[in-house]
Tab-separated table of C-alpha atoms and ligand atoms in Angstrom:
chain	number	residue	atom	x	y	z
A	1	MET	CA	0.065	0.128	0.054
A	2	PRO	CA	1.256	3.485	-0.627
A	3	THR	CA	2.576	5.889	1.904
A	4	VAL	CA	2.548	9.633	1.786
A	5	ARG	CA	4.326	12.399	4.117
A	6	ALA	CA	1.691	14.602	5.525
A	7	ASN	CA	1.722	16.853	8.761
A	8	ASP	CA	5.150	15.428	9.587
A	9	ILE	CA	4.247	11.727	9.601
A	10	ASP	CA	3.961	8.794	7.101
A	11	ILE	CA	0.419	8.008	6.352
A	12	ALA	CA	-0.242	4.777	4.437
A	13	TYR	CA	-3.542	4.499	2.603
A	14	ARG	CA	-5.439	2.345	0.055
A	15	ASP	CA	-6.333	4.091	-3.059
A	16	GLN	CA	-8.580	2.414	-5.888
A	17	GLY	CA	-10.570	3.560	-8.723
A	18	SER	CA	-10.980	6.674	-10.319
A	19	GLY	CA	-13.170	9.802	-10.420
A	20	ASP	CA	-13.370	13.545	-9.955
A	21	VAL	CA	-14.766	13.613	-6.377
A	22	PRO	CA	-12.930	10.791	-4.385
A	23	ILE	CA	-14.737	9.020	-1.481
A	24	VAL	CA	-12.306	9.415	1.671
A	25	LEU	CA	-13.196	6.765	4.200
A	26	LEU	CA	-11.967	7.316	7.884
A	27	HIS	CA	-11.730	4.019	10.121
A	28	GLY	CA	-13.082	3.839	13.710
A	29	PHE	CA	-11.251	2.964	16.983
A	30	PRO	CA	-8.950	0.846	17.126
A	31	LEU	CA	-9.153	-0.346	13.585
A	32	ASP	CA	-7.403	0.493	10.353
A	33	LYS	CA	-8.034	0.751	6.489
A	34	ARG	CA	-8.660	-2.958	6.353
A	35	MET	CA	-12.218	-2.332	7.607
A	36	TRP	CA	-13.168	-0.716	4.231
A	37	GLU	CA	-12.108	-3.656	1.964
A	38	ALA	CA	-15.578	-4.620	0.979
A	39	GLN	CA	-16.704	-0.959	0.396
A	40	ALA	CA	-13.310	-0.282	-1.635
A	41	GLU	CA	-13.730	-3.353	-3.660
A	42	SER	CA	-17.517	-2.519	-4.570
A	43	LEU	CA	-17.585	1.134	-5.060
A	44	SER	CA	-14.088	1.618	-6.797
A	45	GLY	CA	-15.904	0.403	-10.018
A	46	GLU	CA	-17.699	3.751	-10.225
A	47	PHE	CA	-15.650	6.113	-7.748
A	48	ARG	CA	-12.152	6.652	-6.486
A	49	VAL	CA	-12.005	5.172	-3.081
A	50	ILE	CA	-9.202	6.206	-0.338
A	51	ALA	CA	-8.830	4.939	3.037
A	52	PRO	CA	-6.042	6.188	4.943
A	53	ASP	CA	-4.575	4.538	8.312
A	54	LEU	CA	-5.040	7.338	10.965
A	55	ARG	CA	-1.855	8.090	12.769
A	56	GLY	CA	-0.873	5.277	15.284
A	57	HIS	CA	-2.815	2.665	13.232
A	58	GLY	CA	-2.273	0.114	10.609
A	59	GLU	CA	0.900	0.967	8.596
A	60	SER	CA	0.804	4.511	9.440
A	61	GLN	CA	3.550	6.222	11.760
A	62	VAL	CA	2.987	6.005	15.490
A	63	THR	CA	3.473	9.129	17.585
A	64	PRO	CA	2.835	9.770	21.379
A	65	GLY	CA	-0.841	10.538	22.038
A	66	PRO	CA	-3.254	11.883	22.727
A	67	TYR	CA	-4.558	12.003	19.452
A	68	THR	CA	-7.100	14.836	19.458
A	69	MET	CA	-9.833	14.884	16.849
A	70	GLU	CA	-8.182	18.275	15.556
A	71	LEU	CA	-4.831	16.723	15.264
A	72	LEU	CA	-6.347	13.839	13.184
A	73	ALA	CA	-8.421	16.466	11.068
A	74	ASP	CA	-5.050	18.209	10.410
A	75	ASP	CA	-3.397	14.938	9.335
A	76	LEU	CA	-6.426	14.546	7.072
A	77	ASN	CA	-6.004	18.035	5.639
A	78	ALA	CA	-2.399	17.545	5.018
A	79	PHE	CA	-2.998	14.081	3.425
A	80	LEU	CA	-5.500	15.709	0.881
A	81	ASP	CA	-3.005	18.272	-0.040
A	82	ALA	CA	-0.225	15.758	-0.322
A	83	LEU	CA	-2.376	13.685	-2.771
A	84	GLY	CA	-3.358	16.802	-4.655
A	85	LEU	CA	-7.059	16.512	-3.732
A	86	GLY	CA	-9.497	19.186	-3.785
A	87	GLN	CA	-13.234	18.455	-2.761
A	88	VAL	CA	-14.034	14.826	-1.473
A	89	THR	CA	-16.912	12.859	-0.124
A	90	LEU	CA	-15.891	12.464	3.292
A	91	GLY	CA	-17.064	9.291	5.166
A	92	GLY	CA	-16.333	8.886	8.960
A	93	PHE	CA	-17.117	5.690	10.852
A	94	SER	CA	-17.681	6.243	14.694
A	95	MET	CA	-14.185	7.838	15.783
A	96	GLY	CA	-13.597	8.666	12.070
A	97	GLY	CA	-16.978	10.370	12.272
A	98	TYR	CA	-15.801	12.528	15.090
A	99	VAL	CA	-12.626	13.297	12.983
A	100	ALA	CA	-15.059	14.221	10.001
A	101	PHE	CA	-16.901	16.519	12.336
A	102	ALA	CA	-13.508	18.346	13.368
A	103	PHE	CA	-12.532	18.429	9.652
A	104	TYR	CA	-15.820	19.781	8.525
A	105	ARG	CA	-15.575	22.570	11.079
A	106	LYS	CA	-12.185	23.632	9.877
A	107	HIS	CA	-12.413	22.971	6.031
A	108	PRO	CA	-16.129	22.896	4.980
A	109	GLU	CA	-15.113	23.886	1.575
A	110	ARG	CA	-13.239	20.539	0.998
A	111	VAL	CA	-16.444	18.512	1.683
A	112	ALA	CA	-18.704	17.708	-1.102
A	113	ASN	CA	-20.686	15.125	0.602
A	114	LEU	CA	-20.626	13.843	4.105
A	115	LEU	CA	-21.133	10.144	5.174
A	116	LEU	CA	-21.623	9.820	9.028
A	117	LEU	CA	-21.478	6.214	9.653
A	118	ASP	CA	-22.262	4.764	12.928
A	119	THR	CA	-21.255	7.894	14.850
A	120	ARG	CA	-22.591	10.640	17.127
A	121	PRO	CA	-21.888	14.393	17.751
A	122	GLN	CA	-21.801	14.529	21.628
A	123	PRO	CA	-18.625	14.592	23.639
A	124	ASP	CA	-17.961	11.888	26.264
A	125	SER	CA	-19.575	12.161	29.648
A	126	GLU	CA	-17.415	12.562	32.793
A	127	GLU	CA	-17.857	8.830	33.471
A	128	ALA	CA	-17.109	7.807	29.970
A	129	LYS	CA	-13.834	9.717	30.173
A	130	GLY	CA	-12.746	7.789	33.132
A	131	GLY	CA	-13.620	4.598	31.358
A	132	ARG	CA	-11.360	5.884	28.508
A	133	GLU	CA	-8.382	6.311	30.906
A	134	THR	CA	-8.994	2.807	32.235
A	135	MET	CA	-9.003	1.286	29.067
A	136	ALA	CA	-6.022	3.089	27.778
A	137	GLN	CA	-4.180	1.984	30.933
A	138	LEU	CA	-5.342	-1.563	30.177
A	139	ALA	CA	-4.040	-1.314	26.728
A	140	GLU	CA	-0.575	-0.059	27.982
A	141	SER	CA	-0.399	-2.870	30.584
A	142	GLU	CA	-1.957	-6.013	28.848
A	143	GLY	CA	-1.840	-4.970	25.039
A	144	GLY	CA	-4.269	-4.865	22.275
A	145	ALA	CA	-5.506	-8.490	22.829
A	146	ALA	CA	-7.159	-7.410	26.312
A	147	ILE	CA	-8.865	-4.533	24.405
A	148	ALA	CA	-10.157	-6.788	21.552
A	149	GLU	CA	-11.538	-9.340	24.094
A	150	ARG	CA	-13.702	-6.436	25.699
A	151	LEU	CA	-14.575	-4.553	22.719
A	152	VAL	CA	-15.477	-7.327	19.985
A	153	PRO	CA	-18.787	-8.192	21.726
A	154	ARG	CA	-19.818	-4.683	21.688
A	155	LEU	CA	-18.730	-3.585	18.094
A	156	LEU	CA	-20.659	-6.709	16.645
A	157	CYS	CA	-24.376	-7.851	17.078
A	158	ALA	CA	-24.951	-11.240	18.763
A	159	ASP	CA	-25.762	-12.923	15.403
A	160	THR	CA	-22.486	-11.877	13.851
A	161	VAL	CA	-20.542	-13.035	16.859
A	162	ALA	CA	-22.471	-16.476	16.820
A	163	ASN	CA	-22.268	-16.974	13.019
A	164	CYS	CA	-19.760	-14.899	11.423
A	165	GLN	CA	-16.211	-16.063	12.636
A	166	ASP	CA	-14.608	-14.514	9.585
A	167	VAL	CA	-15.853	-11.104	10.878
A	168	VAL	CA	-15.049	-11.824	14.456
A	169	ASP	CA	-11.386	-12.944	13.307
A	170	CYS	CA	-10.909	-9.816	11.209
A	171	VAL	CA	-11.989	-7.213	13.725
A	172	THR	CA	-10.086	-9.064	16.510
A	173	ALA	CA	-6.849	-8.945	14.083
A	174	MET	CA	-7.235	-5.220	13.576
A	175	ILE	CA	-7.595	-4.483	17.491
A	176	THR	CA	-4.814	-6.816	18.440
A	177	GLU	CA	-2.310	-5.483	15.942
A	178	CYS	CA	-3.129	-2.019	16.518
A	179	PRO	CA	0.090	-0.330	18.045
A	180	VAL	CA	-0.675	0.214	21.979
A	181	GLU	CA	0.300	3.848	21.569
A	182	GLY	CA	-2.256	4.353	18.952
A	183	ILE	CA	-4.912	2.638	21.219
A	184	ALA	CA	-4.040	4.755	24.023
A	185	GLY	CA	-3.586	7.774	21.781
A	186	ASP	CA	-7.238	7.567	20.312
A	187	LEU	CA	-8.718	6.761	23.861
A	188	ARG	CA	-7.291	9.979	25.549
A	189	GLY	CA	-7.791	12.020	22.421
A	190	MET	CA	-11.586	11.081	22.215
A	191	ALA	CA	-12.033	11.843	25.921
A	192	LEU	CA	-10.768	15.324	24.999
A	193	ARG	CA	-12.933	15.968	22.184
A	194	GLY	CA	-15.772	18.574	22.269
A	195	ASP	CA	-19.295	18.796	21.402
A	196	SER	CA	-20.162	18.780	17.597
A	197	SER	CA	-24.016	19.065	17.922
A	198	ASP	CA	-23.734	22.911	17.124
A	199	LEU	CA	-22.469	22.110	13.638
A	200	LEU	CA	-25.379	19.950	12.770
A	201	PRO	CA	-27.966	22.630	11.664
A	202	ASN	CA	-25.066	24.338	9.699
A	203	ILE	CA	-24.020	21.399	7.577
A	204	SER	CA	-24.709	22.477	4.185
A	205	VAL	CA	-23.873	19.489	1.912
A	206	PRO	CA	-25.797	16.439	1.131
A	207	THR	CA	-25.403	14.090	4.159
A	208	LEU	CA	-25.908	10.516	4.402
A	209	LEU	CA	-26.189	8.736	7.841
A	210	VAL	CA	-25.868	4.843	8.154
A	211	VAL	CA	-26.405	3.038	11.450
A	212	GLY	CA	-26.642	-0.787	12.231
A	213	ASP	CA	-30.194	-1.528	13.566
A	214	GLN	CA	-28.516	-3.153	16.411
A	215	ASP	CA	-25.619	-0.809	17.137
A	216	VAL	CA	-25.253	-0.373	21.086
A	217	ILE	CA	-22.300	1.948	20.890
A	218	THR	CA	-24.103	4.770	18.668
A	219	PRO	CA	-27.631	3.483	18.756
A	220	PRO	CA	-29.938	4.203	15.871
A	221	ALA	CA	-31.763	6.911	18.017
A	222	GLU	CA	-28.676	9.159	17.714
A	223	SER	CA	-28.558	9.139	14.045
A	224	GLN	CA	-32.291	9.697	13.935
A	225	SER	CA	-31.870	12.657	15.842
A	226	MET	CA	-28.908	13.940	13.695
A	227	ALA	CA	-30.909	13.400	10.729
A	228	SER	CA	-33.680	15.293	11.936
A	229	ILE	CA	-31.405	18.350	12.656
A	230	ILE	CA	-29.178	18.208	9.530
A	231	PRO	CA	-30.929	20.190	6.704
A	232	ASN	CA	-30.114	18.163	3.796
A	233	ALA	CA	-29.617	14.488	5.410
A	234	LYS	CA	-30.740	10.930	4.536
A	235	LEU	CA	-30.729	8.176	7.095
A	236	VAL	CA	-30.457	4.220	6.178
A	237	GLU	CA	-30.547	1.635	9.137
A	238	VAL	CA	-28.866	-1.346	8.121
A	239	SER	CA	-30.658	-4.567	9.210
A	240	GLY	CA	-28.850	-7.371	11.173
A	241	ALA	CA	-25.912	-5.347	12.006
A	242	GLY	CA	-24.487	-3.932	15.282
A	243	HIS	CA	-21.914	-1.006	15.414
A	244	LEU	CA	-19.772	-2.246	12.500
A	245	SER	CA	-22.676	-2.269	9.890
A	246	ASN	CA	-20.108	-2.079	6.974
A	247	LEU	CA	-18.621	-5.358	7.896
A	248	GLU	CA	-21.864	-7.050	9.307
A	249	ASN	CA	-24.071	-6.354	6.213
A	250	PRO	CA	-21.656	-4.852	3.710
A	251	ASP	CA	-24.296	-5.288	0.769
A	252	ALA	CA	-26.847	-2.919	2.503
A	253	PHE	CA	-24.171	-0.544	3.597
A	254	THR	CA	-22.153	-0.135	0.457
A	255	GLY	CA	-25.721	0.031	-1.388
A	256	ALA	CA	-26.814	2.998	0.794
A	257	ILE	CA	-23.525	4.927	-0.161
A	258	ARG	CA	-23.995	3.980	-3.819
A	259	ASP	CA	-27.481	4.987	-3.953
A	260	PHE	CA	-26.981	8.208	-2.129
A	261	LEU	CA	-23.985	9.427	-4.481
A	262	SER	CA	-25.694	8.403	-7.526
B	1	MLT	C1	-15.277	3.487	17.466
B	1	MLT	O1	-16.053	2.584	16.761
B	1	MLT	O2	-14.836	4.234	16.706
B	1	MLT	C2	-15.654	3.766	18.918
B	1	MLT	O3	-16.558	2.882	19.397
B	1	MLT	C3	-16.078	5.288	19.148
B	1	MLT	C4	-16.207	5.443	20.622
B	1	MLT	O4	-15.579	4.596	21.507
B	1	MLT	O5	-16.720	6.440	21.006
């Protein structure tokens, strides 16, 4: 996979297909660009699909945390510059959605369409912030496997866990292989993030929201609420899917993006 220098780090990315307005997909915590395999394969017939590894993930450079959403948005802006890209369709999954909000606040002119994928605008509660720190320390003391053990049953719906071992294995591998500094950097960065709710009524680009109907991390009600506030929004609920709706029901998830963009 290619690598480019941006914001003083090496960023690895997947780049497939062609088209004037590329789709740029941001992965969630603590995953990497491999989560977009099915979407990149399917959508690259019609669009250019680019999926970077965020700082501290996959094959991108690891730096000490915390990784604030603003830092990751600055990385993205420099990444787009380095690739010579102007406007993009920006898709953010969960933590990637938090980064997409931070990016839209800073650079709305670069966003042609917004894809808010199993995400939410609210910041962490005080209790959730404490949980982030506990988890960061767990990652530092026991490694990514301990995080995967706790996270996988929440990321996937019960049916996926019981019947789709390939998806369980893929998600477990991404989390286990994520550098510990990346895991902790995300957690401490997410705990620091502000509220993006004020952005919602001011989002002026066509926006697609996708959420798994059994998502327990960013439940459908949160996407329904966002869709009622964002002026030009469409919401698709993916059936038979938890938080990782793109992996659990890829046909419905990818179909929603394709329909929206055509
Ligand atoms: C993610 O999938 O990126 C995370 O679940 C987001 C979060 O923990 O808030």
